[in-house]
mmCIF file of C-alpha atoms in Angstrom:
data_model
loop_
_atom_site.group_PDB
_atom_site.id
_atom_site.type_symbol
_atom_site.label_atom_id
_atom_site.label_comp_id
_atom_site.label_asym_id
_atom_site.label_seq_id
_atom_site.Cartn_x
_atom_site.Cartn_y
_atom_site.Cartn_z
ATOM 1 C CA MET A 20 160.863 239.153 43.401
ATOM 2 C CA SER A 21 157.584 237.247 43.165
ATOM 3 C CA ASN A 22 155.942 236.174 39.952
ATOM 4 C CA LEU A 23 152.946 238.466 39.506
ATOM 5 C CA ALA A 24 151.371 236.070 37.020
ATOM 6 C CA TYR A 25 150.371 233.851 39.923
ATOM 7 C CA THR A 26 149.314 236.376 42.547
ATOM 8 C CA ASP A 27 146.569 238.914 41.856
ATOM 9 C CA ASP A 28 144.672 237.281 39.018
ATOM 10 C CA TYR A 29 145.167 233.662 40.058
ATOM 11 C CA LYS A 30 142.010 231.699 39.410
ATOM 12 C CA GLU A 31 141.504 228.068 40.343
ATOM 13 C CA ARG A 32 140.576 225.819 37.450
ATOM 14 C CA PHE A 33 137.994 223.077 37.757
ATOM 15 C CA GLU A 34 135.886 220.729 35.685
ATOM 16 C CA LEU A 35 132.356 219.549 36.348
ATOM 17 C CA ILE A 36 132.270 215.782 35.908
ATOM 18 C CA ASP A 37 128.869 214.147 36.229
ATOM 19 C CA GLY A 38 127.746 217.045 38.432
ATOM 20 C CA LYS A 39 130.776 216.929 40.751
ATOM 21 C CA ILE A 40 133.359 219.745 40.893
ATOM 22 C CA ILE A 41 136.875 218.409 40.292
ATOM 23 C CA MET A 42 139.780 220.804 40.889
ATOM 24 C CA MET A 43 142.513 220.868 38.248
ATOM 25 C CA SER A 44 146.196 221.475 38.682
ATOM 26 C CA PRO A 45 146.748 225.189 38.005
ATOM 27 C CA ARG A 46 150.217 224.737 36.495
ATOM 28 C CA PRO A 47 150.982 221.682 34.362
ATOM 29 C CA ARG A 48 154.435 220.158 34.237
ATOM 30 C CA ILE A 49 156.748 221.090 31.377
ATOM 31 C CA ALA A 50 156.376 217.698 29.623
ATOM 32 C CA HIS A 51 152.585 218.067 29.777
ATOM 33 C CA SER A 52 152.726 221.550 28.322
ATOM 34 C CA ARG A 53 155.150 220.510 25.576
ATOM 35 C CA ALA A 54 153.028 217.517 24.522
ATOM 36 C CA LEU A 55 149.780 219.481 24.296
ATOM 37 C CA GLY A 56 151.583 222.333 22.520
ATOM 38 C CA ASN A 57 153.165 219.955 20.013
ATOM 39 C CA ILE A 58 149.828 218.286 19.250
ATOM 40 C CA PHE A 59 147.996 221.603 18.969
ATOM 41 C CA ARG A 60 150.691 222.934 16.617
ATOM 42 C CA GLU A 61 150.395 219.923 14.299
ATOM 43 C CA PHE A 62 146.592 220.051 14.304
ATOM 44 C CA SER A 63 146.346 223.811 13.750
ATOM 45 C CA ILE A 64 148.914 223.904 10.924
ATOM 46 C CA TYR A 65 147.041 221.182 9.028
ATOM 47 C CA LEU A 66 143.581 222.631 9.721
ATOM 48 C CA LYS A 67 144.368 226.225 8.675
ATOM 49 C CA GLY A 68 141.707 227.273 6.188
ATOM 50 C CA LYS A 69 139.751 224.027 6.572
ATOM 51 C CA LYS A 70 136.313 223.274 8.016
ATOM 52 C CA CYS A 71 137.551 221.916 11.342
ATOM 53 C CA GLU A 72 139.406 223.953 13.976
ATOM 54 C CA ALA A 73 141.849 223.016 16.727
ATOM 55 C CA PHE A 74 141.644 224.421 20.263
ATOM 56 C CA ALA A 75 144.166 224.115 23.092
ATOM 57 C CA ASP A 76 144.045 224.010 26.885
ATOM 58 C CA GLY A 77 141.943 226.771 28.408
ATOM 59 C CA VAL A 78 138.826 226.420 26.241
ATOM 60 C CA ASP A 79 135.807 225.127 28.143
ATOM 61 C CA VAL A 80 133.546 222.455 26.666
ATOM 62 C CA TYR A 81 129.947 222.323 27.891
ATOM 63 C CA LEU A 82 128.491 218.921 27.061
ATOM 64 C CA ASP A 83 125.457 219.415 29.322
ATOM 65 C CA GLU A 84 124.601 221.003 32.677
ATOM 66 C CA LYS A 85 126.540 218.307 34.596
ATOM 67 C CA ASN A 86 129.621 217.991 32.386
ATOM 68 C CA HIS A 87 131.953 220.927 31.728
ATOM 69 C CA PHE A 88 135.487 219.947 30.710
ATOM 70 C CA ILE A 89 138.710 221.695 29.719
ATOM 71 C CA PRO A 90 140.415 219.295 27.299
ATOM 72 C CA ASP A 91 144.123 219.691 26.627
ATOM 73 C CA VAL A 92 143.536 219.769 22.858
ATOM 74 C CA MET A 93 140.463 219.242 20.699
ATOM 75 C CA ILE A 94 139.223 219.436 17.152
ATOM 76 C CA VAL A 95 135.764 220.859 16.449
ATOM 77 C CA CYS A 96 134.232 220.538 12.981
ATOM 78 C CA ASN A 97 130.748 221.888 13.754
ATOM 79 C CA LYS A 98 131.167 225.695 13.768
ATOM 80 C CA ASP A 99 127.652 226.073 15.248
ATOM 81 C CA ILE A 100 128.853 224.905 18.686
ATOM 82 C CA ILE A 101 131.712 227.452 18.877
ATOM 83 C CA THR A 102 130.754 230.574 20.857
ATOM 84 C CA ASP A 103 132.816 233.593 21.885
ATOM 85 C CA LEU A 104 133.399 232.039 25.315
ATOM 86 C CA ASN A 105 133.441 228.259 24.910
ATOM 87 C CA ILE A 106 132.341 225.160 23.021
ATOM 88 C CA GLN A 107 128.654 224.304 23.556
ATOM 89 C CA GLY A 108 128.491 220.691 22.416
ATOM 90 C CA THR A 109 130.599 217.708 21.464
ATOM 91 C CA PRO A 110 134.061 218.095 19.933
ATOM 92 C CA ASP A 111 134.976 215.618 17.198
ATOM 93 C CA LEU A 112 138.346 214.719 18.711
ATOM 94 C CA VAL A 113 139.599 215.197 22.280
ATOM 95 C CA VAL A 114 143.152 214.822 23.559
ATOM 96 C CA GLU A 115 143.926 214.510 27.263
ATOM 97 C CA VAL A 116 147.574 214.552 28.370
ATOM 98 C CA LEU A 117 147.836 212.615 31.607
ATOM 99 C CA SER A 118 148.803 214.365 34.825
ATOM 100 C CA PRO A 119 149.215 212.566 38.154
ATOM 101 C CA SER A 120 146.157 214.351 39.536
ATOM 102 C CA THR A 121 143.887 213.746 36.513
ATOM 103 C CA ALA A 122 144.958 210.365 35.091
ATOM 104 C CA LYS A 123 142.244 208.348 36.836
ATOM 105 C CA ASN A 124 139.458 210.618 35.563
ATOM 106 C CA ASP A 125 140.934 210.918 32.046
ATOM 107 C CA LYS A 126 141.121 207.119 31.695
ATOM 108 C CA GLY A 127 137.857 206.466 33.510
ATOM 109 C CA ILE A 128 134.783 208.628 33.958
ATOM 110 C CA LYS A 129 135.762 211.363 31.473
ATOM 111 C CA LYS A 130 136.463 208.746 28.810
ATOM 112 C CA ASP A 131 133.023 207.241 29.515
ATOM 113 C CA ILE A 132 131.328 210.647 29.283
ATOM 114 C CA TYR A 133 133.129 211.572 26.052
ATOM 115 C CA GLU A 134 131.972 208.219 24.678
ATOM 116 C CA LYS A 135 128.376 208.845 25.787
ATOM 117 C CA PHE A 136 128.277 212.280 24.127
ATOM 118 C CA GLY A 137 129.609 210.959 20.830
ATOM 119 C CA VAL A 138 133.222 212.189 20.684
ATOM 120 C CA LYS A 139 134.472 210.411 17.560
ATOM 121 C CA GLU A 140 138.119 210.057 18.580
ATOM 122 C CA TYR A 141 139.782 210.236 22.006
ATOM 123 C CA TRP A 142 143.521 210.323 22.686
ATOM 124 C CA ILE A 143 145.161 209.646 26.041
ATOM 125 C CA VAL A 144 148.762 210.859 25.961
ATOM 126 C CA ASN A 145 151.264 209.599 28.527
ATOM 127 C CA THR A 146 154.451 211.685 28.656
ATOM 128 C CA VAL A 147 156.180 209.265 31.060
ATOM 129 C CA ASP A 148 156.157 206.198 28.782
ATOM 130 C CA LYS A 149 155.736 208.327 25.638
ATOM 131 C CA SER A 150 152.613 206.605 24.420
ATOM 132 C CA VAL A 151 149.292 207.596 22.877
ATOM 133 C CA GLU A 152 146.163 205.474 23.309
ATOM 134 C CA VAL A 153 143.721 206.184 20.477
ATOM 135 C CA TYR A 154 140.062 205.303 20.980
ATOM 136 C CA LEU A 155 137.544 205.467 18.145
ATOM 137 C CA ASN A 156 133.792 205.632 18.608
ATOM 138 C CA ASN A 157 131.810 202.931 16.833
ATOM 139 C CA ASN A 158 128.041 202.947 17.347
ATOM 140 C CA GLY A 159 128.294 204.869 20.624
ATOM 141 C CA ARG A 160 131.124 202.773 22.100
ATOM 142 C CA PHE A 161 134.833 203.513 22.270
ATOM 143 C CA TYR A 162 137.198 200.789 21.200
ATOM 144 C CA LEU A 163 140.960 200.925 21.519
ATOM 145 C CA ASP A 164 142.207 201.407 17.964
ATOM 146 C CA ASN A 165 145.898 201.281 18.883
ATOM 147 C CA VAL A 166 148.550 202.212 21.409
ATOM 148 C CA TYR A 167 151.305 204.188 19.717
ATOM 149 C CA VAL A 168 154.701 204.281 21.420
ATOM 150 C CA TYR A 169 157.560 206.640 20.629
ATOM 151 C CA PHE A 170 160.796 204.981 19.540
ATOM 152 C CA THR A 171 164.017 206.829 18.737
ATOM 153 C CA ASP A 172 165.480 206.567 15.238
ATOM 154 C CA GLU A 173 168.191 204.307 16.694
ATOM 155 C CA GLU A 174 165.624 201.979 18.283
ATOM 156 C CA ILE A 175 163.706 201.790 15.010
ATOM 157 C CA ALA A 176 166.901 200.978 13.083
ATOM 158 C CA GLU A 177 167.827 198.241 15.608
ATOM 159 C CA ASN A 178 164.337 196.761 15.313
ATOM 160 C CA ASP A 179 164.436 196.919 11.500
ATOM 161 C CA ALA A 180 167.763 195.052 11.527
ATOM 162 C CA LEU A 181 166.192 192.058 13.269
ATOM 163 C CA ALA A 182 165.151 189.105 11.136
ATOM 164 C CA ASN A 183 161.437 188.998 10.361
ATOM 165 C CA ASN A 184 161.044 185.752 12.314
ATOM 166 C CA ASP A 185 162.876 187.130 15.396
ATOM 167 C CA LYS A 186 160.511 186.967 18.373
ATOM 168 C CA ASN A 187 161.913 190.302 19.623
ATOM 169 C CA LYS A 188 160.967 192.191 16.441
ATOM 170 C CA LEU A 189 158.218 194.707 17.062
ATOM 171 C CA THR A 190 155.625 196.264 14.815
ATOM 172 C CA ILE A 191 156.489 199.945 15.180
ATOM 173 C CA TYR A 192 154.069 202.655 14.127
ATOM 174 C CA THR A 193 155.608 206.068 13.515
ATOM 175 C CA ASP A 194 152.419 207.951 12.564
ATOM 176 C CA ILE A 195 148.870 208.367 13.827
ATOM 177 C CA LYS A 196 146.167 208.803 11.172
ATOM 178 C CA VAL A 197 143.520 211.148 12.569
ATOM 179 C CA SER A 198 140.147 209.617 11.710
ATOM 180 C CA VAL A 199 138.095 212.829 11.862
ATOM 181 C CA CYS A 200 140.188 214.687 9.232
ATOM 182 C CA ASP A 201 141.051 213.512 5.742
ATOM 183 C CA ASN A 202 144.789 213.093 5.258
ATOM 184 C CA LEU A 203 145.827 214.377 8.712
ATOM 185 C CA VAL A 204 148.707 212.239 9.928
ATOM 186 C CA ILE A 205 150.702 213.114 13.053
ATOM 187 C CA LYS A 206 154.214 211.817 13.565
ATOM 188 C CA ILE A 207 154.688 210.303 17.023
ATOM 189 C CA LYS A 208 158.151 211.859 17.272
ATOM 190 C CA ASP A 209 156.542 215.300 16.777
ATOM 191 C CA ILE A 210 154.180 214.684 19.717
ATOM 192 C CA PHE A 211 157.081 213.912 22.062
ATOM 193 C CA GLU A 212 159.541 216.479 20.702
ATOM 194 C CA ASN A 213 161.774 217.812 23.542
ATOM 195 C CA ILE A 214 160.230 215.424 26.078
#
């Protein structure tokens, strides 16, 4: 028996990047879906009843006539840019979960365009090495605030047991403070849950 979800109503997804149509993978991998779902869950639980709102994969963002994106997750604080169909303007925070077919654009031209349009915070999530690059916008330019890497509880305990002067001891961050929302902190282990 065939899966009817992918036959009759199948629609190819694409983004418009600097005026060029870029086809998107129609079906993300499980790790990709889990990461974006985990992030969206954490954002939406915190933001319930607050000014800002979280949106997940499938919501179009129209920055201008040449740049239409479908971010994996985003936070929008300006309700005036939310329409019934899409977001008409710049989200405050954008999360892109890397896929083999989109990684180059997510780390390159899309990052540059998000920067140009004033996205305040940009996350690049890598499900292979379980890391999150967080870029913050300062005076129209992104700078790398930090690279957060997931460590198991056992790895953290082993690291904590090392002497402070041990050259192998790492500085391990377990949380990401979201700059665009007061008091929103996301645990890295929650991002990579079941991955």
